[in-house]
Short mmCIF file of C-alpha atoms and ligand atoms in Angstrom, two decimals:
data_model
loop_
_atom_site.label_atom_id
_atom_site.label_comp_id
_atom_site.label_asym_id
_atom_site.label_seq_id
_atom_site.Cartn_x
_atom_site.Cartn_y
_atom_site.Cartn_z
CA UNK A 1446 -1.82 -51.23 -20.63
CA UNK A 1447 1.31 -52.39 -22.93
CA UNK A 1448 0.31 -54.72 -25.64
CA UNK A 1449 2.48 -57.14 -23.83
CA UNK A 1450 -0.08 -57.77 -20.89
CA UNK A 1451 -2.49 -58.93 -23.96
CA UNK A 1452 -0.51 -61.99 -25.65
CA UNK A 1453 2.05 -63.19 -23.03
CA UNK A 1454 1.41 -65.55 -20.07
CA UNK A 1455 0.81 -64.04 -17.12
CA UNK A 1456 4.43 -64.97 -14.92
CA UNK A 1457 3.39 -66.62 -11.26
CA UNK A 1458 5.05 -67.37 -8.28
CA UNK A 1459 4.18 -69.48 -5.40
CA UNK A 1460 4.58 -68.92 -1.76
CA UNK A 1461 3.57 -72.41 0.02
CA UNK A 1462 2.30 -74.82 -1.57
CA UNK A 1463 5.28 -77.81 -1.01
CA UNK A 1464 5.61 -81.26 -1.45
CA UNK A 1465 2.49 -82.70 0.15
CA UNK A 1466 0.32 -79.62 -0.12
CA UNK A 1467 -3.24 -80.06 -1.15
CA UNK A 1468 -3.83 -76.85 -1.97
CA UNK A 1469 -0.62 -76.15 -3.59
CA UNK A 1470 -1.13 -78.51 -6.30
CA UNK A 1471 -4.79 -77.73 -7.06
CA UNK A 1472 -3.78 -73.83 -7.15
CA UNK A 1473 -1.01 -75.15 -9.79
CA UNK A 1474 -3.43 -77.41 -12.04
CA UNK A 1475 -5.74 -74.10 -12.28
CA UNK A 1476 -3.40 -71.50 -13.01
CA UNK A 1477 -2.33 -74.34 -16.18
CA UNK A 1478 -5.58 -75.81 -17.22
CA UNK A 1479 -6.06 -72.65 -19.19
CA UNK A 1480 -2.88 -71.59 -20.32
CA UNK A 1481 -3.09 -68.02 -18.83
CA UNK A 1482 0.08 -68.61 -16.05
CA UNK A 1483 3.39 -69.93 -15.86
CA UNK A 1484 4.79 -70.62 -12.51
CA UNK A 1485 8.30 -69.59 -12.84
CA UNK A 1486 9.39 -69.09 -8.71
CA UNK A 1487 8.39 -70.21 -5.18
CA UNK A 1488 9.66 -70.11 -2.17
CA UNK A 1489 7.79 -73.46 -1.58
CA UNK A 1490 8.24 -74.63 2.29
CA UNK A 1491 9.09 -73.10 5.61
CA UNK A 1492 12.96 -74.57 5.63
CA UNK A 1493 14.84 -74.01 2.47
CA UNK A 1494 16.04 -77.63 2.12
CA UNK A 1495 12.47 -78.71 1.27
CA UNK A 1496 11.77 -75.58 -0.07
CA UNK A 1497 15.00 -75.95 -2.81
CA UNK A 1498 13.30 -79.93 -3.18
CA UNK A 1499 9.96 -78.68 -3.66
CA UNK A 1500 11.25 -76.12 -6.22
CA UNK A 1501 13.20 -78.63 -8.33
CA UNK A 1502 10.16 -80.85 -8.65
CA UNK A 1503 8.61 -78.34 -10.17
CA UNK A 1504 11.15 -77.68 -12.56
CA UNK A 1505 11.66 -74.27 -11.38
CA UNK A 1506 15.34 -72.72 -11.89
CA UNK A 1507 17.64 -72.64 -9.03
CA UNK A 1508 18.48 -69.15 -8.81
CA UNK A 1509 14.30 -68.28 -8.75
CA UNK A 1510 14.03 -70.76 -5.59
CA UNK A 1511 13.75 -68.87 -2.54
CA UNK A 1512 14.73 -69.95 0.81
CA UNK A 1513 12.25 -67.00 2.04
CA UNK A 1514 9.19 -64.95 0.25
CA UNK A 1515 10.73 -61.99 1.86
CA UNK A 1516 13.96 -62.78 0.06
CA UNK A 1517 11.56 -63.79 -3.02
CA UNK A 1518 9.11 -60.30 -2.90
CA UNK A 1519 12.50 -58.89 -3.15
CA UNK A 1520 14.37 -60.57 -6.03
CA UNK A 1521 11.18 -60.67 -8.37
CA UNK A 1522 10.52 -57.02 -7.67
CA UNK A 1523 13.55 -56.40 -9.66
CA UNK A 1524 13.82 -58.47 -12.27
CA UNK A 1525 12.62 -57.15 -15.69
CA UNK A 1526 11.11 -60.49 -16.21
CA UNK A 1527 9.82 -60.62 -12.58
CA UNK A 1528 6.56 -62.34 -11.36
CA UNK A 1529 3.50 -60.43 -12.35
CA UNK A 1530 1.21 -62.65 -9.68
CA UNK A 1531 1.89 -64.49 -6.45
CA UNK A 1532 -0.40 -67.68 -5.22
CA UNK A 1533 -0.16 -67.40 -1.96
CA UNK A 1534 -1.21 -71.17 -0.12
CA UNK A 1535 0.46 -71.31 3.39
CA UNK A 1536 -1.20 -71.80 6.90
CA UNK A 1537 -3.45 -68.68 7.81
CA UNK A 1538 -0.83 -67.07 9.88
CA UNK A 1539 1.64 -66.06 6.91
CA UNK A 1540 -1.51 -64.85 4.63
CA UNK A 1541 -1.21 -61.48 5.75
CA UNK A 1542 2.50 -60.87 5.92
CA UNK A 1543 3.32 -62.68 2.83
CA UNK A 1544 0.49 -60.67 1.03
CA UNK A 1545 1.67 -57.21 2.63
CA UNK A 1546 5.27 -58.23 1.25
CA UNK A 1547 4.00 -58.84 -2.34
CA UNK A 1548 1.69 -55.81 -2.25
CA UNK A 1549 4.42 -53.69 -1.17
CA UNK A 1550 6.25 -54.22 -4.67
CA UNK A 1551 3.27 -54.07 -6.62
CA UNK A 1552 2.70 -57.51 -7.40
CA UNK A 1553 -0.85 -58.95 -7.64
CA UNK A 1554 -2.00 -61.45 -4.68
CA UNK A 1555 -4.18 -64.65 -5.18
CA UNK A 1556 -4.79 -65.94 -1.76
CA UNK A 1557 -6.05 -69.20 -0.26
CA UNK A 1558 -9.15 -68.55 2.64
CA UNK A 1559 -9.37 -67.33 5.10
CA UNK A 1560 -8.06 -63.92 4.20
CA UNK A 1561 -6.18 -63.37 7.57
CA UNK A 1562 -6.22 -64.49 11.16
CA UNK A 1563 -8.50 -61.46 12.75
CA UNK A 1564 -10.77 -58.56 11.08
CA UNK A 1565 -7.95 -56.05 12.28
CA UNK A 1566 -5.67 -58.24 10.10
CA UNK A 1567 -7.83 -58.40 7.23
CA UNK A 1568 -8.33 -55.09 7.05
CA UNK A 1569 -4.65 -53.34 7.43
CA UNK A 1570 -4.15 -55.86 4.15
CA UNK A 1571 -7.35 -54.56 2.67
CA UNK A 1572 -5.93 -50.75 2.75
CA UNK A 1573 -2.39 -51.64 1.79
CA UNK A 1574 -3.90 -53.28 -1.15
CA UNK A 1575 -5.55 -50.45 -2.24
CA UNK A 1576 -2.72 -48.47 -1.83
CA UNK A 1577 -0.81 -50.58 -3.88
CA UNK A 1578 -3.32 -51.10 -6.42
CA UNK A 1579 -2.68 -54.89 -6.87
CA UNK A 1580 -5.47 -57.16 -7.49
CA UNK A 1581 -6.36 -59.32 -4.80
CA UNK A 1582 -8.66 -62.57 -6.08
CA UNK A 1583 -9.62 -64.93 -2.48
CA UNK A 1584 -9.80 -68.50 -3.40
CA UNK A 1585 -13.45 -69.41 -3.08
CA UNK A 1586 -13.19 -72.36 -5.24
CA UNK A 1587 -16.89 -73.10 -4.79
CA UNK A 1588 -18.54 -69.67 -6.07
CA UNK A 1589 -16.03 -70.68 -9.80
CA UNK A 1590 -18.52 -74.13 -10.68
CA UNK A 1591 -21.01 -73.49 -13.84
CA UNK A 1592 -23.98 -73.93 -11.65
CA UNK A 1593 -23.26 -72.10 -9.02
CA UNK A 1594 -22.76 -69.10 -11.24
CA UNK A 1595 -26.14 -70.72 -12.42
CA UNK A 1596 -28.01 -70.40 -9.12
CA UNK A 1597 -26.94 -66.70 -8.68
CA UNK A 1598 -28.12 -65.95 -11.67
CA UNK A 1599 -31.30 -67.37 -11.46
CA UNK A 1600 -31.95 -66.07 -7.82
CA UNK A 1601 -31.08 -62.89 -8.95
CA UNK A 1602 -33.68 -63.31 -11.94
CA UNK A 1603 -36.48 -63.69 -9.67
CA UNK A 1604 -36.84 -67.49 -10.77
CA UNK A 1605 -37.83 -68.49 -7.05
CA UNK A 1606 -39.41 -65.34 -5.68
CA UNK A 1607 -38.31 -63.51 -2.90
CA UNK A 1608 -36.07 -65.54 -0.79
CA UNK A 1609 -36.89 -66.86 2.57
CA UNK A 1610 -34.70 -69.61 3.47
CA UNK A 1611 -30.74 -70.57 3.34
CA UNK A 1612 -29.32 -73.81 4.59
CA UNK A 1613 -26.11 -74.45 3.82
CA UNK A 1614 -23.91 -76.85 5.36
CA UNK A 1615 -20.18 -78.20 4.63
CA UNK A 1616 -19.13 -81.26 6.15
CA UNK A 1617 -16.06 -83.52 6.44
CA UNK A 1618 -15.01 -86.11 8.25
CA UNK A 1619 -10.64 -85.90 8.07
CA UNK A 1620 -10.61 -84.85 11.94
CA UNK A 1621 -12.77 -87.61 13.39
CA UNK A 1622 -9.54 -88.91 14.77
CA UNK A 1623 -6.95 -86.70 16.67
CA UNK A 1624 -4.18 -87.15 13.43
CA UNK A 1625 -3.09 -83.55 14.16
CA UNK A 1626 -1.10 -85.21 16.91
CA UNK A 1627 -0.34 -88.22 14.78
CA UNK A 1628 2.04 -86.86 12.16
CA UNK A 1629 -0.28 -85.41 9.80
CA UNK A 1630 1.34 -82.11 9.00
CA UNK A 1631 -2.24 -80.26 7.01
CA UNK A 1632 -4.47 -81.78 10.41
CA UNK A 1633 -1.79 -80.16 12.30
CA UNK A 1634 -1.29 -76.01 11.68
CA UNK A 1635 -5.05 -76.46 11.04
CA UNK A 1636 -5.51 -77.17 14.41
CA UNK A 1637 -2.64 -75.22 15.90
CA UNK A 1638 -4.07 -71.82 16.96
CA UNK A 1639 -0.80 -70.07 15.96
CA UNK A 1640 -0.62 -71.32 12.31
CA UNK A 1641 -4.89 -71.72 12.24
CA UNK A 1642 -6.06 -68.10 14.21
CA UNK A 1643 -8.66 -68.48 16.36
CA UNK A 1644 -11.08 -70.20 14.27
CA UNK A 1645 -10.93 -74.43 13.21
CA UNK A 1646 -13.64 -75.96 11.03
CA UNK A 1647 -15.42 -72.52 10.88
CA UNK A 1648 -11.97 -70.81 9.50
CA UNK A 1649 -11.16 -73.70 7.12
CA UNK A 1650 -14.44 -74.58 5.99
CA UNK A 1651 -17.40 -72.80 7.50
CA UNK A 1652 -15.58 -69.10 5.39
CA UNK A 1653 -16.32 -71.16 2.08
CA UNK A 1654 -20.16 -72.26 3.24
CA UNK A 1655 -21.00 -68.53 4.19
CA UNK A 1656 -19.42 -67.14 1.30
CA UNK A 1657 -21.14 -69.63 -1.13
CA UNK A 1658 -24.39 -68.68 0.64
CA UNK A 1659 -24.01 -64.83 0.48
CA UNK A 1660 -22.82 -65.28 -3.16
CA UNK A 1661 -25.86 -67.32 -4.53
CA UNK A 1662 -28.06 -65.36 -2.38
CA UNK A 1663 -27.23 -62.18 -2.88
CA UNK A 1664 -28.56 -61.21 1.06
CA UNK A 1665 -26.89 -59.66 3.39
CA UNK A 1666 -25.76 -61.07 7.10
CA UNK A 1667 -27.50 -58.83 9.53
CA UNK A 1668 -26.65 -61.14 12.70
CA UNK A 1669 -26.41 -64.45 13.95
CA UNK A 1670 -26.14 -66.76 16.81
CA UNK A 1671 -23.22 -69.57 16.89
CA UNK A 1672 -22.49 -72.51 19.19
CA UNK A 1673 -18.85 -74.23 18.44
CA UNK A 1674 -18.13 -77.46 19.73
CA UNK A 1675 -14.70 -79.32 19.59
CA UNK A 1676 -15.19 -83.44 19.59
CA UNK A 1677 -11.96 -84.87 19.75
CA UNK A 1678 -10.62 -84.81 22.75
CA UNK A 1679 -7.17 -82.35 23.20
CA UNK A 1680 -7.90 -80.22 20.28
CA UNK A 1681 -7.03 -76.61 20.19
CA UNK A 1682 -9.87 -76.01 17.99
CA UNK A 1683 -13.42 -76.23 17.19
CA UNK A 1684 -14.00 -79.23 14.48
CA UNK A 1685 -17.93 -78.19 14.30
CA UNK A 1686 -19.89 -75.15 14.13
CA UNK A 1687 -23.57 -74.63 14.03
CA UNK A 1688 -24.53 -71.00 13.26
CA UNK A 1689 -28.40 -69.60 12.88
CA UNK A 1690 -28.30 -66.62 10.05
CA UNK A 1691 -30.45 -63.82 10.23
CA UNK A 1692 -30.48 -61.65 6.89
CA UNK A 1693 -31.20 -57.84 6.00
CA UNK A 1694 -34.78 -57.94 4.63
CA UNK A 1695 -35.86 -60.65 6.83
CA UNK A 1696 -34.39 -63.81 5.53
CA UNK A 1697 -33.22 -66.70 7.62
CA UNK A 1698 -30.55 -69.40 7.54
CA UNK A 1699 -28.82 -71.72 9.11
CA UNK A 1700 -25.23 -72.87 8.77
CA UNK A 1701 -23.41 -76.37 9.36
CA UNK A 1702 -19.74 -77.05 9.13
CA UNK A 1703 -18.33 -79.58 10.57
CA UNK A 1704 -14.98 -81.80 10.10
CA UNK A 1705 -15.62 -84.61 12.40
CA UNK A 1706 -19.15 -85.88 10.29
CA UNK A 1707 -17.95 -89.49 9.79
CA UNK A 1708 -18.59 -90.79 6.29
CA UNK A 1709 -19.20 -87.38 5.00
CA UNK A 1710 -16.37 -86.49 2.71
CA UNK A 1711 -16.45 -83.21 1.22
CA UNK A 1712 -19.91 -82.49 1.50
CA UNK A 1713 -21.07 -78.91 0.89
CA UNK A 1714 -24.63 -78.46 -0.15
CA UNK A 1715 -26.63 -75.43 -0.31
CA UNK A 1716 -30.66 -74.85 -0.44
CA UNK A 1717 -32.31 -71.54 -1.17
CA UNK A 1718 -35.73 -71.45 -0.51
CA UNK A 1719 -37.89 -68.31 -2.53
CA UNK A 1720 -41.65 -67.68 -2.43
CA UNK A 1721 -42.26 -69.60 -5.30
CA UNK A 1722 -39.57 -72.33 -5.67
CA UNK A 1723 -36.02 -73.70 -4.61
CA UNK A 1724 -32.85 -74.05 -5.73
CA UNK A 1725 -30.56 -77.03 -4.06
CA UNK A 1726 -26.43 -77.38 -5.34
CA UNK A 1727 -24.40 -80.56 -3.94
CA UNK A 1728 -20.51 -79.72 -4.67
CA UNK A 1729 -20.12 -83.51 -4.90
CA UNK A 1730 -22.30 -83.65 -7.95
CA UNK A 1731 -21.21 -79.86 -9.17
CA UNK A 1732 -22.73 -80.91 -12.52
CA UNK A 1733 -26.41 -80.62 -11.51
CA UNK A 1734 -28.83 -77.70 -10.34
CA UNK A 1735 -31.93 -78.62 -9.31
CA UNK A 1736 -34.87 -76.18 -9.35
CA UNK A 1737 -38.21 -77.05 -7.52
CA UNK A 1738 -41.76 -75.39 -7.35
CA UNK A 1739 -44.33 -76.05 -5.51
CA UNK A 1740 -46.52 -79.27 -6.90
CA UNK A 1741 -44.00 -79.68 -9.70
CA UNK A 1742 -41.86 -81.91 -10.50
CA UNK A 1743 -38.36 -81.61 -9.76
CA UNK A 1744 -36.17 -79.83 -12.56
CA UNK A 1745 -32.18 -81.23 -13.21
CA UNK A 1746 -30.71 -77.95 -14.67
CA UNK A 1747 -27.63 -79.78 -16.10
CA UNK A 1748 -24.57 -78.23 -17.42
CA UNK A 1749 -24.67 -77.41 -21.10
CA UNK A 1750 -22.58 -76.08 -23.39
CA UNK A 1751 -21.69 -73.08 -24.63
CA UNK A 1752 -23.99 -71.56 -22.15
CA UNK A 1753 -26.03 -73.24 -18.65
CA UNK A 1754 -29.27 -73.22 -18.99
CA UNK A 1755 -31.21 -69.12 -19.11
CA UNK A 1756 -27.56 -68.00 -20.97
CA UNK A 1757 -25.08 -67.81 -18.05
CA UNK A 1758 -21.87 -66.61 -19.70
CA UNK A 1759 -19.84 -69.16 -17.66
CA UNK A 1760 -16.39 -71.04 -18.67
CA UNK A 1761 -16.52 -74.48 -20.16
CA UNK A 1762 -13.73 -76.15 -21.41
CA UNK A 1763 -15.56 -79.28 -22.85
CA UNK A 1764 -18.76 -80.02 -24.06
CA UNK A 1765 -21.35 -81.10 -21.37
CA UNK A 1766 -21.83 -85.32 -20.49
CA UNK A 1767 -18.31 -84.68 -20.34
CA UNK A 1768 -17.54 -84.18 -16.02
CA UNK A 1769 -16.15 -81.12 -14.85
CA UNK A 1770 -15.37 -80.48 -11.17
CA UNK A 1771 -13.80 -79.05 -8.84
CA UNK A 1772 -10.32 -77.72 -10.46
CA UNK A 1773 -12.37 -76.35 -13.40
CA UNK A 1774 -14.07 -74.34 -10.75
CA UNK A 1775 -10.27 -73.49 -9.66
CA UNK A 1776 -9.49 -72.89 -13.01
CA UNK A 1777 -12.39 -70.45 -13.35
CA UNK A 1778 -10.98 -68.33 -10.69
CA UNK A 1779 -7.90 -68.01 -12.30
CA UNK A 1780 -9.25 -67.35 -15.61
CA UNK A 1781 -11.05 -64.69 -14.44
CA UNK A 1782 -8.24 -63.39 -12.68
CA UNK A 1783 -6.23 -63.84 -15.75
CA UNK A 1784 -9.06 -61.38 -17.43
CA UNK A 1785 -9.09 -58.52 -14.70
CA UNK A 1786 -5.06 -58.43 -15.15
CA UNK A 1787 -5.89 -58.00 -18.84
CA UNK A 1788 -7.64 -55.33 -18.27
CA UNK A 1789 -11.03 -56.68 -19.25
CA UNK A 1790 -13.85 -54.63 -17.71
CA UNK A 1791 -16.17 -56.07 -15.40
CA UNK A 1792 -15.04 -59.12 -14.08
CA UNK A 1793 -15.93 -60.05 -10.71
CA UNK A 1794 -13.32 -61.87 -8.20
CA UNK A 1795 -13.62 -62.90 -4.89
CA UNK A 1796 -11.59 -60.48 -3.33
CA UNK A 1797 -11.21 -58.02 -0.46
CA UNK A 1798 -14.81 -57.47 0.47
CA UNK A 1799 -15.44 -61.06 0.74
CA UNK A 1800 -12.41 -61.71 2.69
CA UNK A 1801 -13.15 -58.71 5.09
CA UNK A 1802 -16.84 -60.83 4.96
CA UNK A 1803 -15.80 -63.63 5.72
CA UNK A 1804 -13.55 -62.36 8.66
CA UNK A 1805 -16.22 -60.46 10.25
CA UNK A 1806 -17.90 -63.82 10.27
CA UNK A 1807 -15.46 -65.72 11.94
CA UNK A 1808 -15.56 -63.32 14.37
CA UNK A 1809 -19.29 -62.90 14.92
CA UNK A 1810 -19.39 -66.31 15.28
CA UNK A 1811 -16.84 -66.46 18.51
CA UNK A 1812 -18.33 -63.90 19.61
CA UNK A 1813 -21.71 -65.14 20.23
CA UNK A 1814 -20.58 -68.71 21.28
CA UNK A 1815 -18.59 -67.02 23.95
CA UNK A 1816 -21.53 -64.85 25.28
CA UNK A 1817 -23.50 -68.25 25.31
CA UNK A 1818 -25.24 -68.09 21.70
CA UNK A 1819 -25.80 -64.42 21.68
CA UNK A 1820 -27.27 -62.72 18.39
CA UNK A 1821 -24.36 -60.34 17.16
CA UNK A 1822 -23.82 -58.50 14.24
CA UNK A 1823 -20.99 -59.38 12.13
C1 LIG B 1952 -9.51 -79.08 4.09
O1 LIG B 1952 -10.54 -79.03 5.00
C2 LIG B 1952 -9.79 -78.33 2.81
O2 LIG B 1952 -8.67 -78.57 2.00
C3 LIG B 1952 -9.95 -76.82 2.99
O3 LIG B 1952 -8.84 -76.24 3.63
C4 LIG B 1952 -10.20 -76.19 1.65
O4 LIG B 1952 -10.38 -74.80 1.77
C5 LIG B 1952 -11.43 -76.83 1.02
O5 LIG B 1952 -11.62 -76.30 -0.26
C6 LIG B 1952 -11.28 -78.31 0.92
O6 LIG B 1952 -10.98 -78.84 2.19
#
């Protein structure tokens, strides 16, 4: 590795991601909050008026503002000071493509979840990747908070026994009301089957709740049963999912994601049940672990500083009492990511295998709600 790759910022682009893009902005405020990225091209939006708009907002030069991210793949590939990395943050649909364009020039892919549309999908990216060599890091924001990291740790210490039990459930409530058909553009190519895939709640949200729960875990899906169910009325879509989890080794679960639970906001809470204790994480309060045993009382593991509680090498950037959330745990992803293109050894992303995961999944899941809750194997 040139000594270059060890002091400069690592150069990003952006595919997606355009005025009035969630995910766009959070994916920016991580890549910064740790100084390892500049974002120096996009091609920002689907038309290249608001694409050029988007761009200039972002005080990115004119002549790297792409009307296309074939165009873009293309022009960074050859510049000498070319992107390194792309963030990749459009509807499902273009994941795949606009990865497979990137890869194809050797340029390393951070991509928003779900990794692709279908398995097949997933995994023609999954061998062009390798191919390529580029690093691929999947955005599951959730596994990048302090004590989550935490709660794999710990699980993986023994500190609750064998496990027995995972519940995990995500729920929202943005698609109570039909506002895909009301003008709201991020309610609408989520629940346009085209833009989406196949998959609604479960592709959007219910990939980051089985992820999280696999990641803390550590078990492996051995099958499942799934019922989908769409509530409002003219929806492509499911907006809820219930799914029972059956693990390698004989652990059970059960999954809940759902976009239409009113008052619920961005609730994803997970509770892993061992033979001699439990561990519970609420992403709304991303601060706190809490660790039970039997006829004890409750323990508040609580983010410290410079390690959690039990010496989890995790990131902080300032000293605990003081909140972090959830674009730290963005950040973390990117910071890691900044690491592996270092060339630091051992650093774990969420990459490939989780997104081929998370695809089998999905498709487990339709599956068995189409054969009338069969048990399937992912
Ligand atoms: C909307 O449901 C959404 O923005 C998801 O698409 C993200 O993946 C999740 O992190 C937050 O909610």
């Amino acid at each position: 590795m040139s000594d270059d790759r060890k002091t400069r910022r690592i150069r990003l682009g952006m595919v997606g991601g355009g005025e009035g893009s969630f995910i766009g902005a959070a994916h920016r405020i991580a890549a910064r909050l740790d100084d390892q990225f500049e974002l120096v091209a996009g091609a920002f939006s689907s038309t290249p008026e608001r694409s050029h708009a988007s761009a200039a907002a972002l005080h990115i030069p004119r002549e790297r503002s792409y009307a296309s991210y074939a165009e873009m793949a293309q022009a960074e590939a050859q510049r000498p000071d070319g992107i390194d990395a792309v963030a990749i943050v459009t509807p499902n649909h273009l994941h795949v493509p606009v990865a497979r364009a990137f890869a194809d020039q050797g340029i390393h892919i951070i991509c928003d979840k779900p990794m692709a549309t279908s398995l097949a999908e997933a995994q023609g990216l999954a061998q062009r990747v390798d191919e390529r060599g580029v690093l691929f890091l999947l955005t599951h924001t959730y596994s990048g908070y302090p004590m989550v990291r935490q709660a794999r740790e710990l699980v993986a210490q023994g500190a609750i026994g064998a496990v027995r039990i995972v519940q995990v459930e995500y729920v929202q409530d943005w698609l109570g009301e039909p506002i895909e058909q009301q003008g709201n553009k991020q309610a609408a190519w989520r629940n346009d089957p085209k833009q989406a895939g196949p998959a609604g709640a479960l592709g959007d949200i219910g990939t980051h709740a089985y992820h999280l729960a696999g990641y803390v875990s550590g078990l492996k899906l051995q099958e499942l049963a799934a019922e989908l169910s769409t509530f409002v009325p003219g929806r492509a879509l499911d907006d809820h999912v219930q799914v029972m989890l059956r693990y390698e080794g004989g652990a059970r679960g059960m999954l809940w994601a759902s976009q239409v639970a009113s008052g619920s906001r961005n609730g994803l809470r997970l509770r892993v049940y061992g033979s001699t204790g439990s561990l519970q994480f609420d992403q709304e309060k991303p601060e706190e672990l809490w660790l039970t045993r039997p006829g004890q009382a409750s323990q508040c593991l609580y983010r410290g500083v410079p390690a959690t509680p039990g010496g989890v090498p995790v990131a902080h950037r300032i000293p605990a009492g003081h909140p972090e959330g959830y674009l730290e745990a963005f950040a973390q992803l990117y910071r890691d990511f900044a690491r592996a293109w270092r060339g630091e050894a051992g650093v774990e992303l969420p990459g490939l295998n989780e997104g081929l995961a998370g695809m089998a999944f999905v498709e487990a899941v339709l599956r068995s709600h189409r054969d009338g809750m069969r048990w399937v194997r992912p």
